[in-house]
GROMACS .gro file of N, CA and C in nm:
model
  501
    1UNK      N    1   1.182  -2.231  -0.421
    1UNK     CA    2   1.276  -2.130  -0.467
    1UNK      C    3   1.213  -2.044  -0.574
    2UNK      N    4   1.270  -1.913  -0.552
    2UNK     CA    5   1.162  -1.803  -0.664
    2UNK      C    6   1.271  -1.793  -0.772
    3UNK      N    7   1.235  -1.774  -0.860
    3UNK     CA    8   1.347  -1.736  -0.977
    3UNK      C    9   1.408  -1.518  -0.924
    4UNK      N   10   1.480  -1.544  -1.007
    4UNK     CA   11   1.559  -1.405  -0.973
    4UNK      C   12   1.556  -1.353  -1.074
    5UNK      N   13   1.588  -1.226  -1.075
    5UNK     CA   14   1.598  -1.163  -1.203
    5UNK      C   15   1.726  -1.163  -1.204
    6UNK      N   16   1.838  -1.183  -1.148
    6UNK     CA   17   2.023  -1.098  -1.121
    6UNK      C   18   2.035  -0.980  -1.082
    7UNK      N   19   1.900  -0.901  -1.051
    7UNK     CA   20   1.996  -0.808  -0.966
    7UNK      C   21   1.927  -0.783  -0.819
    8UNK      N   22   2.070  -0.811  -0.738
    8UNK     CA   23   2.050  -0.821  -0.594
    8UNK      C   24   1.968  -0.926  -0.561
    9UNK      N   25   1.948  -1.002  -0.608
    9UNK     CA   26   1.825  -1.145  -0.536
    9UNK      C   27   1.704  -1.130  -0.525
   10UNK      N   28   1.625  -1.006  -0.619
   10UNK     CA   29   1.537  -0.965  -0.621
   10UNK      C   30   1.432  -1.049  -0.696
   11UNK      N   31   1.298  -1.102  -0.641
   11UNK     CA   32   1.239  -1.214  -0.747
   11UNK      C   33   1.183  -1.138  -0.839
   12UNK      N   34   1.179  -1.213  -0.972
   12UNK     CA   35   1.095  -1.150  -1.075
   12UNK      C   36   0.930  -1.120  -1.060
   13UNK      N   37   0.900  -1.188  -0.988
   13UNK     CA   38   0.731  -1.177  -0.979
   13UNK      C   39   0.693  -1.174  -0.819
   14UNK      N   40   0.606  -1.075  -0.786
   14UNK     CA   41   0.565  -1.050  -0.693
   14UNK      C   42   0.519  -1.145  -0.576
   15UNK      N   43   0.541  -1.100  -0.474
   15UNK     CA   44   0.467  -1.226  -0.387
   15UNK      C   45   0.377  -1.147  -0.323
   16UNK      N   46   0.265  -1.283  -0.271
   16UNK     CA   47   0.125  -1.234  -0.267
   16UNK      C   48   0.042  -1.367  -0.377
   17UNK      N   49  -0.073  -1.307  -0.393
   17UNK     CA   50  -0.176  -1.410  -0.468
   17UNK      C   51  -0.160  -1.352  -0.622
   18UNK      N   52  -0.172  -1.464  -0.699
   18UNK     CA   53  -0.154  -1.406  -0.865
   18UNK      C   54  -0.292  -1.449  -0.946
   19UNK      N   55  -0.310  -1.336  -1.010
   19UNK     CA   56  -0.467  -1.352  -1.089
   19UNK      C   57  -0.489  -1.454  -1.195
   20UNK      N   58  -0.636  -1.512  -1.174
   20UNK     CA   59  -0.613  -1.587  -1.273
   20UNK      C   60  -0.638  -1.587  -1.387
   21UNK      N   61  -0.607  -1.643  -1.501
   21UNK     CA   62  -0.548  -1.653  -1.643
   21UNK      C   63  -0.748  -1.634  -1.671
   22UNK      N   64  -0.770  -1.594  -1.797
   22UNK     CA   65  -0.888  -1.605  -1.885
   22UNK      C   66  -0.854  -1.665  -2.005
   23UNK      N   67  -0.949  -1.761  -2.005
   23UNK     CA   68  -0.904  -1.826  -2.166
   23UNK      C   69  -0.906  -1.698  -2.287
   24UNK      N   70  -0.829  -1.730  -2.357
   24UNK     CA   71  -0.817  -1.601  -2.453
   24UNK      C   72  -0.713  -1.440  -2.412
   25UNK      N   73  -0.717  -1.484  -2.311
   25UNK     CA   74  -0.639  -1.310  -2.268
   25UNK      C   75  -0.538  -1.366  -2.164
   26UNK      N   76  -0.517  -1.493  -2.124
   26UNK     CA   77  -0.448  -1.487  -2.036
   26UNK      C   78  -0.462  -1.370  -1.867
   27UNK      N   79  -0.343  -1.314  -1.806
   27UNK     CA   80  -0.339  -1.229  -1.733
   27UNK      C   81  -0.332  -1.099  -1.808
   28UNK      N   82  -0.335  -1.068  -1.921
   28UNK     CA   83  -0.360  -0.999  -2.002
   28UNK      C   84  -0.450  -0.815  -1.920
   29UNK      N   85  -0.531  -0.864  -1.879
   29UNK     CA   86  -0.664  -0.846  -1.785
   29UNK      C   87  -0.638  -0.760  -1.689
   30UNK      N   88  -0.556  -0.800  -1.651
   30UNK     CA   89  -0.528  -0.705  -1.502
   30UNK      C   90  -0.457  -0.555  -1.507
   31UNK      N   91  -0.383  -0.535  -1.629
   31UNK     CA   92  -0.311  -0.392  -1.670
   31UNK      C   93  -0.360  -0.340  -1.759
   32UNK      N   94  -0.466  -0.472  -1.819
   32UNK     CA   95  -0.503  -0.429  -1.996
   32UNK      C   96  -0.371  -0.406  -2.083
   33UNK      N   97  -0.274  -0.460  -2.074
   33UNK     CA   98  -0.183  -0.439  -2.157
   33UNK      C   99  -0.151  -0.555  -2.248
   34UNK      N  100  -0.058  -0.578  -2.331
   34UNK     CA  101   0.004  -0.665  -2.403
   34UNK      C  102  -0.087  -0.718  -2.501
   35UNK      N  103  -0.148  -0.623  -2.564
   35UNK     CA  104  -0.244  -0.636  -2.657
   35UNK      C  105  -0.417  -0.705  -2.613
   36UNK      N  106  -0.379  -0.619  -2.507
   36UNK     CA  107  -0.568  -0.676  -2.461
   36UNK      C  108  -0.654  -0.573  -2.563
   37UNK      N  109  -0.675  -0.462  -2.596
   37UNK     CA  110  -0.784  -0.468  -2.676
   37UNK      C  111  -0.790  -0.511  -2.850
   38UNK      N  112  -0.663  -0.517  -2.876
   38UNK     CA  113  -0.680  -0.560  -3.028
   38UNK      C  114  -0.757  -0.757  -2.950
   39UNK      N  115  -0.743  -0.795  -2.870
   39UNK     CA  116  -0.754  -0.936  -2.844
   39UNK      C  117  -0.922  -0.928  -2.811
   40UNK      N  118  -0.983  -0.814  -2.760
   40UNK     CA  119  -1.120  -0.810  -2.744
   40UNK      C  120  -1.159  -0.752  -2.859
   41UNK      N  121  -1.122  -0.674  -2.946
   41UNK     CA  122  -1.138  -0.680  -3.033
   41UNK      C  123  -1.177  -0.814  -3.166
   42UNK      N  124  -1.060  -0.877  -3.131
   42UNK     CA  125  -1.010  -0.992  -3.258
   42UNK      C  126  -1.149  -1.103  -3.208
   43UNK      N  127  -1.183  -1.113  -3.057
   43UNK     CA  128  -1.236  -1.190  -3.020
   43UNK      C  129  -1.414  -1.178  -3.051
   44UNK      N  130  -1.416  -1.040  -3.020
   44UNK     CA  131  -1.557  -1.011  -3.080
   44UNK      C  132  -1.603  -1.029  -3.233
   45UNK      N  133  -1.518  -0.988  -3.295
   45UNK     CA  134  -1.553  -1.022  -3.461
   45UNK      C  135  -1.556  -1.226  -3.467
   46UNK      N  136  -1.468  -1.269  -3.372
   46UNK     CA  137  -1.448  -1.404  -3.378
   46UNK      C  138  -1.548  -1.516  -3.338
   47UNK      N  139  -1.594  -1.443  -3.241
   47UNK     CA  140  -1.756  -1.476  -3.209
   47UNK      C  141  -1.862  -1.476  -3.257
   48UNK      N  142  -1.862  -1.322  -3.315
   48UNK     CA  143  -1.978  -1.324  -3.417
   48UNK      C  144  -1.996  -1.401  -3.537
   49UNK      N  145  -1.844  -1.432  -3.618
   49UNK     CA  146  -1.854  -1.483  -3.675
   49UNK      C  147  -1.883  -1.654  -3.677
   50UNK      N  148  -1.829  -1.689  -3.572
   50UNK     CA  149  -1.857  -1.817  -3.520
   50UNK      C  150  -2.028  -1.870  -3.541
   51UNK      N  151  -2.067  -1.766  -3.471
   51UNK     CA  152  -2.250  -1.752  -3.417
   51UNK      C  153  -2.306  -1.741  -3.564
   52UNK      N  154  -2.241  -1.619  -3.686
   52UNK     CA  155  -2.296  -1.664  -3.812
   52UNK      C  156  -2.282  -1.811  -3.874
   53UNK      N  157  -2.157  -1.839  -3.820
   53UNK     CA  158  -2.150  -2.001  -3.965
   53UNK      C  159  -2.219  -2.080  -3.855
   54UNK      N  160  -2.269  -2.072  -3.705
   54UNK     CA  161  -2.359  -2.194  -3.662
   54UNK      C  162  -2.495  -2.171  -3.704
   55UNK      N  163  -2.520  -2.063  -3.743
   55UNK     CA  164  -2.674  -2.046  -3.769
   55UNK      C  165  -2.688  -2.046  -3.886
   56UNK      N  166  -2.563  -2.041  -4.034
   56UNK     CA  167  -2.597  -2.108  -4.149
   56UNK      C  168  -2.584  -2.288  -4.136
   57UNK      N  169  -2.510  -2.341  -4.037
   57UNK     CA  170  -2.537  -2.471  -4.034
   57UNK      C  171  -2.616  -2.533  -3.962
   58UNK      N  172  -2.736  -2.432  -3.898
   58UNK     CA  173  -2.853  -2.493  -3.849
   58UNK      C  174  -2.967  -2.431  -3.986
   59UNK      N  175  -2.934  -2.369  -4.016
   59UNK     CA  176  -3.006  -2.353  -4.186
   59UNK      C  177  -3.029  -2.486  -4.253
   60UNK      N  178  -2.884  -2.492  -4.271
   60UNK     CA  179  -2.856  -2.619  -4.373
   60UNK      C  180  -2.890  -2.783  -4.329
   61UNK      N  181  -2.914  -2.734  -4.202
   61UNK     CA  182  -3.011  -2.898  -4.119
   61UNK      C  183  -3.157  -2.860  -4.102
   62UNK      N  184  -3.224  -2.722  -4.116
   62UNK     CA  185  -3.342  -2.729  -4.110
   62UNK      C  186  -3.365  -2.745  -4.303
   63UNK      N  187  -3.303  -2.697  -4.401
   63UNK     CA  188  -3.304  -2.743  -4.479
   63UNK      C  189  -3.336  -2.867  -4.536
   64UNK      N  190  -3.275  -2.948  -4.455
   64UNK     CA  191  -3.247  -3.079  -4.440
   64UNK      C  192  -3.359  -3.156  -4.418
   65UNK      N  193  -3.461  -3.106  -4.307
   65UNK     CA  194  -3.561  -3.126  -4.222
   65UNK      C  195  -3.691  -3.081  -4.364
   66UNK      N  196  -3.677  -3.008  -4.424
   66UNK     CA  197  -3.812  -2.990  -4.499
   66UNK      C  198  -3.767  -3.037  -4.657
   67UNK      N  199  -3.621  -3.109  -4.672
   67UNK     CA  200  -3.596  -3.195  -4.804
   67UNK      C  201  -3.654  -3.358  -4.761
   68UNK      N  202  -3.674  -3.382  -4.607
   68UNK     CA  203  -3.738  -3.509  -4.560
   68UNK      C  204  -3.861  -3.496  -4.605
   69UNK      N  205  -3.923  -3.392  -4.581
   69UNK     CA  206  -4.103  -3.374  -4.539
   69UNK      C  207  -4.116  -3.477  -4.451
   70UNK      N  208  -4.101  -3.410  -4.335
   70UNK     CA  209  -4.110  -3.451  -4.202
   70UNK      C  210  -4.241  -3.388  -4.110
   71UNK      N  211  -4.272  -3.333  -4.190
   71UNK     CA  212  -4.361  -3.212  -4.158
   71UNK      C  213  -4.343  -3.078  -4.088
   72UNK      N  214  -4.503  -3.005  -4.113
   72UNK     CA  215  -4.451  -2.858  -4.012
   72UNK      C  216  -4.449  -2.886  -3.886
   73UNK      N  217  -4.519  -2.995  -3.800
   73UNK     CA  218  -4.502  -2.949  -3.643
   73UNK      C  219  -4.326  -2.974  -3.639
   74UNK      N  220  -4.297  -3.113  -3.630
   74UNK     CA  221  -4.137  -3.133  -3.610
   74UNK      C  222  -4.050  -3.006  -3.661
   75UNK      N  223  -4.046  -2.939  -3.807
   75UNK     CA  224  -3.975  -2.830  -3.804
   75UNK      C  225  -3.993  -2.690  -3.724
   76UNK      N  226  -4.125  -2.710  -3.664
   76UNK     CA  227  -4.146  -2.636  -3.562
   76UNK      C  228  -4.113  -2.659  -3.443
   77UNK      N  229  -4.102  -2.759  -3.419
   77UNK     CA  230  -4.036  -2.758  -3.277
   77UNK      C  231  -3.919  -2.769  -3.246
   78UNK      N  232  -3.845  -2.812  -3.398
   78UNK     CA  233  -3.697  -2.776  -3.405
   78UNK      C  234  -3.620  -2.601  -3.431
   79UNK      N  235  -3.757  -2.578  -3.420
   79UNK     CA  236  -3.735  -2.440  -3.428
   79UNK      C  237  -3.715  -2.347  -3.285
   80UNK      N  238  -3.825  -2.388  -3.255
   80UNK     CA  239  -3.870  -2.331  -3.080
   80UNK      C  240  -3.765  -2.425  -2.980
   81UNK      N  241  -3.719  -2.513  -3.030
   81UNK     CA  242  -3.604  -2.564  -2.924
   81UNK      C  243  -3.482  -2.522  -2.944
   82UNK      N  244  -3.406  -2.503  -3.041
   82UNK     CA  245  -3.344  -2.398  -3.050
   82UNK      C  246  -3.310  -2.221  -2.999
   83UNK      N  247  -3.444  -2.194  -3.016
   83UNK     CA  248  -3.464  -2.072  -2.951
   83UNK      C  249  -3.463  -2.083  -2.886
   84UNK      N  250  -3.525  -2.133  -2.762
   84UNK     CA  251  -3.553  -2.181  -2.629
   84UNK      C  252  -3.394  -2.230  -2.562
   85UNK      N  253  -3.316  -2.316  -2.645
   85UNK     CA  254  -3.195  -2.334  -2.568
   85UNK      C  255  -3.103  -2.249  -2.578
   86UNK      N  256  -3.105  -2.139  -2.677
   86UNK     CA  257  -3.004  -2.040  -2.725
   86UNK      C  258  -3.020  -1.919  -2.617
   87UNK      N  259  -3.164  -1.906  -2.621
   87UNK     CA  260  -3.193  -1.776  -2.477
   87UNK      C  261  -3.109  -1.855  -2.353
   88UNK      N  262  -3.203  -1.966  -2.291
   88UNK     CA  263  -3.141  -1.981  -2.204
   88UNK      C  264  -2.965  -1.965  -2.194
   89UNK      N  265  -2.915  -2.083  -2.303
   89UNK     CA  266  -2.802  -2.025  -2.291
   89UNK      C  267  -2.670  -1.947  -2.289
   90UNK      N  268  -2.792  -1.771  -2.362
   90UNK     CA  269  -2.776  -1.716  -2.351
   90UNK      C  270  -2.716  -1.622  -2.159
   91UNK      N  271  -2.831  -1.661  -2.101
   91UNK     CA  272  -2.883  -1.583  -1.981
   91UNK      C  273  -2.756  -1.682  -1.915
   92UNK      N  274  -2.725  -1.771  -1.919
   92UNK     CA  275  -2.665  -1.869  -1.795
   92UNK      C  276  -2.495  -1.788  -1.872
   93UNK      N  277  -2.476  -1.805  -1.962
   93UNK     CA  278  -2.320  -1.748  -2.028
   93UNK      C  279  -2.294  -1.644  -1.948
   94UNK      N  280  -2.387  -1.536  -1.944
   94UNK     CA  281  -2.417  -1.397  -1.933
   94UNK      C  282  -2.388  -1.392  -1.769
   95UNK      N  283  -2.493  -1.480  -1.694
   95UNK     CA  284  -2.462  -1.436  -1.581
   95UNK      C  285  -2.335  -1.529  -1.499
   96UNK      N  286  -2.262  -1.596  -1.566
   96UNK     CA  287  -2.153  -1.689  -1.557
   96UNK      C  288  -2.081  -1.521  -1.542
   97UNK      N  289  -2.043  -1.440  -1.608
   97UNK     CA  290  -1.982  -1.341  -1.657
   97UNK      C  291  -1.894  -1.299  -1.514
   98UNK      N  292  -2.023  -1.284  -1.434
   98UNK     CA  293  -2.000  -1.193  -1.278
   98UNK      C  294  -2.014  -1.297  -1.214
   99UNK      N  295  -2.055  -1.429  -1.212
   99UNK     CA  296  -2.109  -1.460  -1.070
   99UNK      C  297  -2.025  -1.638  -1.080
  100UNK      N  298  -1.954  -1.732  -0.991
  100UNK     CA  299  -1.940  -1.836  -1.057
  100UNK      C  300  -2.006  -1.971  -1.068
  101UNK      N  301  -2.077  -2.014  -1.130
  101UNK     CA  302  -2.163  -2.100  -1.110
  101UNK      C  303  -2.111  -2.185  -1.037
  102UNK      N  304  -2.270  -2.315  -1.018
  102UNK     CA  305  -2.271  -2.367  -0.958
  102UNK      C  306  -2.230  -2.522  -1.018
  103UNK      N  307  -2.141  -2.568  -1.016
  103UNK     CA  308  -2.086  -2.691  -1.068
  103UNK      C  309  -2.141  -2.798  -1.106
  104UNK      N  310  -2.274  -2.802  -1.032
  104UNK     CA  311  -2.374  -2.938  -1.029
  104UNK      C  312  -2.435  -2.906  -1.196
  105UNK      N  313  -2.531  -2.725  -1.119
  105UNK     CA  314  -2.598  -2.716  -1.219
  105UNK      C  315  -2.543  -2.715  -1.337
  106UNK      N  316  -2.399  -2.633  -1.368
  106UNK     CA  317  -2.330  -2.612  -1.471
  106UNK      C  318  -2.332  -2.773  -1.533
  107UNK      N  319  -2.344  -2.901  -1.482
  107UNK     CA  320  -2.333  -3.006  -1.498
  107UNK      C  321  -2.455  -3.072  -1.586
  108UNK      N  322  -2.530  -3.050  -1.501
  108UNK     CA  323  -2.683  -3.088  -1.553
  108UNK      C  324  -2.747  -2.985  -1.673
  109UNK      N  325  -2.704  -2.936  -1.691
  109UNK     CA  326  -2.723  -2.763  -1.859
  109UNK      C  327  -2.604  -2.831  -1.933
  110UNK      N  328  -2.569  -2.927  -1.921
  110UNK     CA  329  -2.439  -2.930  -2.018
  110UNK      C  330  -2.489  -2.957  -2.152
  111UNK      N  331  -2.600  -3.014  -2.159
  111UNK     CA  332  -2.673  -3.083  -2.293
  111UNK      C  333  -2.720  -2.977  -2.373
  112UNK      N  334  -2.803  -2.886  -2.266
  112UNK     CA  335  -2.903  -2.756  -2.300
  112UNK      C  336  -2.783  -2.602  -2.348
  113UNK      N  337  -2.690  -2.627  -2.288
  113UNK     CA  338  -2.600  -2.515  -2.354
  113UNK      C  339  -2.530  -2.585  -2.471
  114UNK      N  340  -2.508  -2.708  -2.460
  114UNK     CA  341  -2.494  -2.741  -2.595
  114UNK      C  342  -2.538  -2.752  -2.729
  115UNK      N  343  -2.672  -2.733  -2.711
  115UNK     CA  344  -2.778  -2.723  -2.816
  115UNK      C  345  -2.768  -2.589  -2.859
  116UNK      N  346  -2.765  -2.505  -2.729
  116UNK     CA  347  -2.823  -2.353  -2.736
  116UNK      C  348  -2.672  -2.260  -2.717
  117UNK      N  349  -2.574  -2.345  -2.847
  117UNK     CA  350  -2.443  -2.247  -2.831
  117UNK      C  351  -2.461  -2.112  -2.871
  118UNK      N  352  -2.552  -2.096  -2.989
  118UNK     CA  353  -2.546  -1.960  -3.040
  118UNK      C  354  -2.574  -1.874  -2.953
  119UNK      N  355  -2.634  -1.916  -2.849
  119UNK     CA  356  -2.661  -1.795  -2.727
  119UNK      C  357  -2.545  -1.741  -2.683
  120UNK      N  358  -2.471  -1.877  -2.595
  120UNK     CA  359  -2.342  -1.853  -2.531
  120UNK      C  360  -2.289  -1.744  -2.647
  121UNK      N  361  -2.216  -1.786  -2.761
  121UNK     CA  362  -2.146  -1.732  -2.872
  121UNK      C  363  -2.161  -1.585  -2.889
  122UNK      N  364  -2.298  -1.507  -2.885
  122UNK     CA  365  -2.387  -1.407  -2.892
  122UNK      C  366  -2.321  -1.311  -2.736
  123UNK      N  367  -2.352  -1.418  -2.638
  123UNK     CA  368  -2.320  -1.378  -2.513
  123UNK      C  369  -2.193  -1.306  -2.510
  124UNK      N  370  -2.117  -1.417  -2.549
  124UNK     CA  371  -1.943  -1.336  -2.529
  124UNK      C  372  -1.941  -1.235  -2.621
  125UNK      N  373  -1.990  -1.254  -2.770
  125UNK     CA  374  -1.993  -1.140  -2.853
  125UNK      C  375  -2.020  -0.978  -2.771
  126UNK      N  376  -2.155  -1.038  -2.648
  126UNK     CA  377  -2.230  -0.853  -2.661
  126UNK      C  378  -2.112  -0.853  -2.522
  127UNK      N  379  -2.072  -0.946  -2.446
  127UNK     CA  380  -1.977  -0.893  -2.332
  127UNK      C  381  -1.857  -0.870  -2.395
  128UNK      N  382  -1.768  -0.847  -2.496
  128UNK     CA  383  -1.627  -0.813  -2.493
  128UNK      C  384  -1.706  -0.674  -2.569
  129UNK      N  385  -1.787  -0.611  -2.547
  129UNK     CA  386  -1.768  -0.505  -2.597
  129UNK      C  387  -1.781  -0.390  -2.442
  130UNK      N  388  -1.776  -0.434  -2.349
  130UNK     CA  389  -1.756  -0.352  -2.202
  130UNK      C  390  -1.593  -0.444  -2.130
  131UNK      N  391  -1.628  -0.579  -2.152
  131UNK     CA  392  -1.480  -0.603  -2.118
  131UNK      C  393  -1.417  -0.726  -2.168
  132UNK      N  394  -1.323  -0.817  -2.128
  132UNK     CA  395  -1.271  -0.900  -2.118
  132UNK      C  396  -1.412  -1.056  -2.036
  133UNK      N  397  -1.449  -1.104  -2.103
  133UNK     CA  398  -1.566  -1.155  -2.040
  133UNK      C  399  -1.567  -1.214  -1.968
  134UNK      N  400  -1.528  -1.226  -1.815
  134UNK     CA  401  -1.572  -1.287  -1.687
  134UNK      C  402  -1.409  -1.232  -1.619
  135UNK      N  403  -1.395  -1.068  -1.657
  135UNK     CA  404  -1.282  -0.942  -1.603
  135UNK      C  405  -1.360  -0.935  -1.471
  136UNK      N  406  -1.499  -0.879  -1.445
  136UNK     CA  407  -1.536  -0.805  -1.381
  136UNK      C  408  -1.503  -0.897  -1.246
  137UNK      N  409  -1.577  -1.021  -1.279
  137UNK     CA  410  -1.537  -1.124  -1.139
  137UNK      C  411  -1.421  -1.140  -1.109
  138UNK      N  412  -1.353  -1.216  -1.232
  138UNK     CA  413  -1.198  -1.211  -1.162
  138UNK      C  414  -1.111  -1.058  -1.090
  139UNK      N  415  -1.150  -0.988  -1.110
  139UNK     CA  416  -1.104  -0.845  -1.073
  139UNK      C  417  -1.119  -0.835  -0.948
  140UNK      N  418  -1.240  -0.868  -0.958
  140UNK     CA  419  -1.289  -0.849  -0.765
  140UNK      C  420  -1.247  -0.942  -0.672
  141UNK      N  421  -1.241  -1.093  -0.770
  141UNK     CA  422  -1.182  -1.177  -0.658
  141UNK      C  423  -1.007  -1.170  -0.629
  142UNK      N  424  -0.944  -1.135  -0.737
  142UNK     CA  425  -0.823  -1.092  -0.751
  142UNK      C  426  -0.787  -1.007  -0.622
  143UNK      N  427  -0.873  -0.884  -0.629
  143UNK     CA  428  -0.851  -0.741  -0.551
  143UNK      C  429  -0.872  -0.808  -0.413
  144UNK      N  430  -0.959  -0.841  -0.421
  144UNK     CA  431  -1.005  -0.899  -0.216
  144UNK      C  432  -0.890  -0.979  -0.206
  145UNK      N  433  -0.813  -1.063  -0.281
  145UNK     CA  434  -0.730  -1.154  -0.231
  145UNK      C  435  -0.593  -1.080  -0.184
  146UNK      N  436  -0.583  -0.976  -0.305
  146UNK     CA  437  -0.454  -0.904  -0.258
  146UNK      C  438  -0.484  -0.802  -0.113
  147UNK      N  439  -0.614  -0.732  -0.114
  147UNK     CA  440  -0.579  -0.653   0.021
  147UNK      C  441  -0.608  -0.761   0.100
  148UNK      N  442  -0.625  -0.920   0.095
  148UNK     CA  443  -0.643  -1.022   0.248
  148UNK      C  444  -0.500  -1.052   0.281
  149UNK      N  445  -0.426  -1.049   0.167
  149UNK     CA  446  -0.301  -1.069   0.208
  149UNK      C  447  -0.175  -0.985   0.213
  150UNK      N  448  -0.255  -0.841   0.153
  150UNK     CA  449  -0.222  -0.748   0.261
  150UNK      C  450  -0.187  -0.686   0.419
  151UNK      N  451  -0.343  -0.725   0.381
  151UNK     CA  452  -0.399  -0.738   0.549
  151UNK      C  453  -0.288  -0.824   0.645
  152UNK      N  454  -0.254  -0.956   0.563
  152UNK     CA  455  -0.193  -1.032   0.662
  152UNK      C  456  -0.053  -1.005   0.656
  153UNK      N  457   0.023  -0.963   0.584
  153UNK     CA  458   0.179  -0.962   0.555
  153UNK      C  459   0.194  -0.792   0.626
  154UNK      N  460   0.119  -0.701   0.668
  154UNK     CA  461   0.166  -0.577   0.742
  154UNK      C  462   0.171  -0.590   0.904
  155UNK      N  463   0.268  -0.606   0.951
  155UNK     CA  464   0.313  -0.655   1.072
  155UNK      C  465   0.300  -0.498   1.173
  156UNK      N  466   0.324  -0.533   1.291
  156UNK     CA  467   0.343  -0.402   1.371
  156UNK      C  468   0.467  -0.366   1.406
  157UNK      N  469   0.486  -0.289   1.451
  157UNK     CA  470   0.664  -0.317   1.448
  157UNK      C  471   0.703  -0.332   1.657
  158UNK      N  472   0.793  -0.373   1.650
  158UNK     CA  473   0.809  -0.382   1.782
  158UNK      C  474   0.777  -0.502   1.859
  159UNK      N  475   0.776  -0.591   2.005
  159UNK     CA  476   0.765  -0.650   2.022
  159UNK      C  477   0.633  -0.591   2.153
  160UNK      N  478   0.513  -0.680   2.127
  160UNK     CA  479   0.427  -0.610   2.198
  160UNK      C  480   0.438  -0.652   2.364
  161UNK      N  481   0.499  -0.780   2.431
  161UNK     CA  482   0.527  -0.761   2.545
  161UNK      C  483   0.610  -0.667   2.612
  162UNK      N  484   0.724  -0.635   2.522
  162UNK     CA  485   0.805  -0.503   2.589
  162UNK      C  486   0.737  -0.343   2.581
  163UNK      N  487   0.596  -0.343   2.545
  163UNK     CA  488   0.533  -0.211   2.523
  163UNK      C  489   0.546  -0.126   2.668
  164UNK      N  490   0.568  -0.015   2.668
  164UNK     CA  491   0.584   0.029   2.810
  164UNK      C  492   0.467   0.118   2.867
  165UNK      N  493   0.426   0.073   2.950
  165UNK     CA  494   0.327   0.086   3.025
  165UNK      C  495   0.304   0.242   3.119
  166UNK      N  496   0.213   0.294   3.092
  166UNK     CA  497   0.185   0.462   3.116
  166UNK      C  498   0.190   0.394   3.324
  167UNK      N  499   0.224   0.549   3.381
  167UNK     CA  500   0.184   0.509   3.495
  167UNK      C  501   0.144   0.619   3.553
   0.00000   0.00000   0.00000
């Protein structure tokens, strides 16, 4: 049963396929309305700032690392692994954006994007400044779904065995 609005039995929400939600914006996305850009907005400063206090608290552990004297190679390679996991998970955030990964792999990077959040963080930062970050995919998969079920809900009219036949 669909809910109604009260007038005439008319349902409140469309039938057909409904888009899906983005963390942070909800369906927000699809009209851009109901405060989607103060929300890409709010979200970009929110990121960045995020990405600053993780990289003063990887300060304050490499800090940490040369109050041991542990030496230079180890703070060097806590250096270059960092970098190294932040690009990558930079590039994998990024192309998550448009495309939807692959579940396994997304599985097996779970460690390596975890190390290398400031990438991700960075990532969403430089994507909400073109859109809503992973709009572009849902948009498209959204759109194909509505003209498939388009496609299928436009009937012909008439009954095609009674079509009458030229002679």
């Amino acid at each position: 049963m669909s809910a109604e609005n009260g007038k005439n039995g008319i349902p409140d929400t469309p039938a057909g396929p409904r888009p899906e939600p983005l963390r942070f914006y909800g369906t927000t996305w699809v009209d851009h309305d109901h405060g989607y850009s103060a929300r890409r907005a709010g979200l970009a400063v929110g990121s960045l700032a995020v990405a600053a206090a993780a990289c003063f608290v990887l300060r304050v552990a490499y800090q940490g690392l040369q109050i041991a004297d542990i030496g230079s190679f180890v703070s060097l390679l806590m250096i270059v692994m960092f970098a190294i996991c932040s690009a990558l998970a930079f590039r994998h955030t990024w192309s998550g954006f448009t495309s939807r990964p692959d579940p396994d792999r997304q599985a097996s990077m779970r460690g390596l994007l975890a190390i290398g959040f400031v990438g991700s963080l960075l990532a969403y930062f430089f994507r909400t400044f073109t859109e809503a970050p992973g709009e572009k995919l849902h948009r498209e998969e959204y759109e194909k779904a509505r003209a498939e079920y388009e496609k299928r809900t436009t009937r012909r009219s008439g009954n095609p065995s009674k079509k009458r036949r030229g002679k």
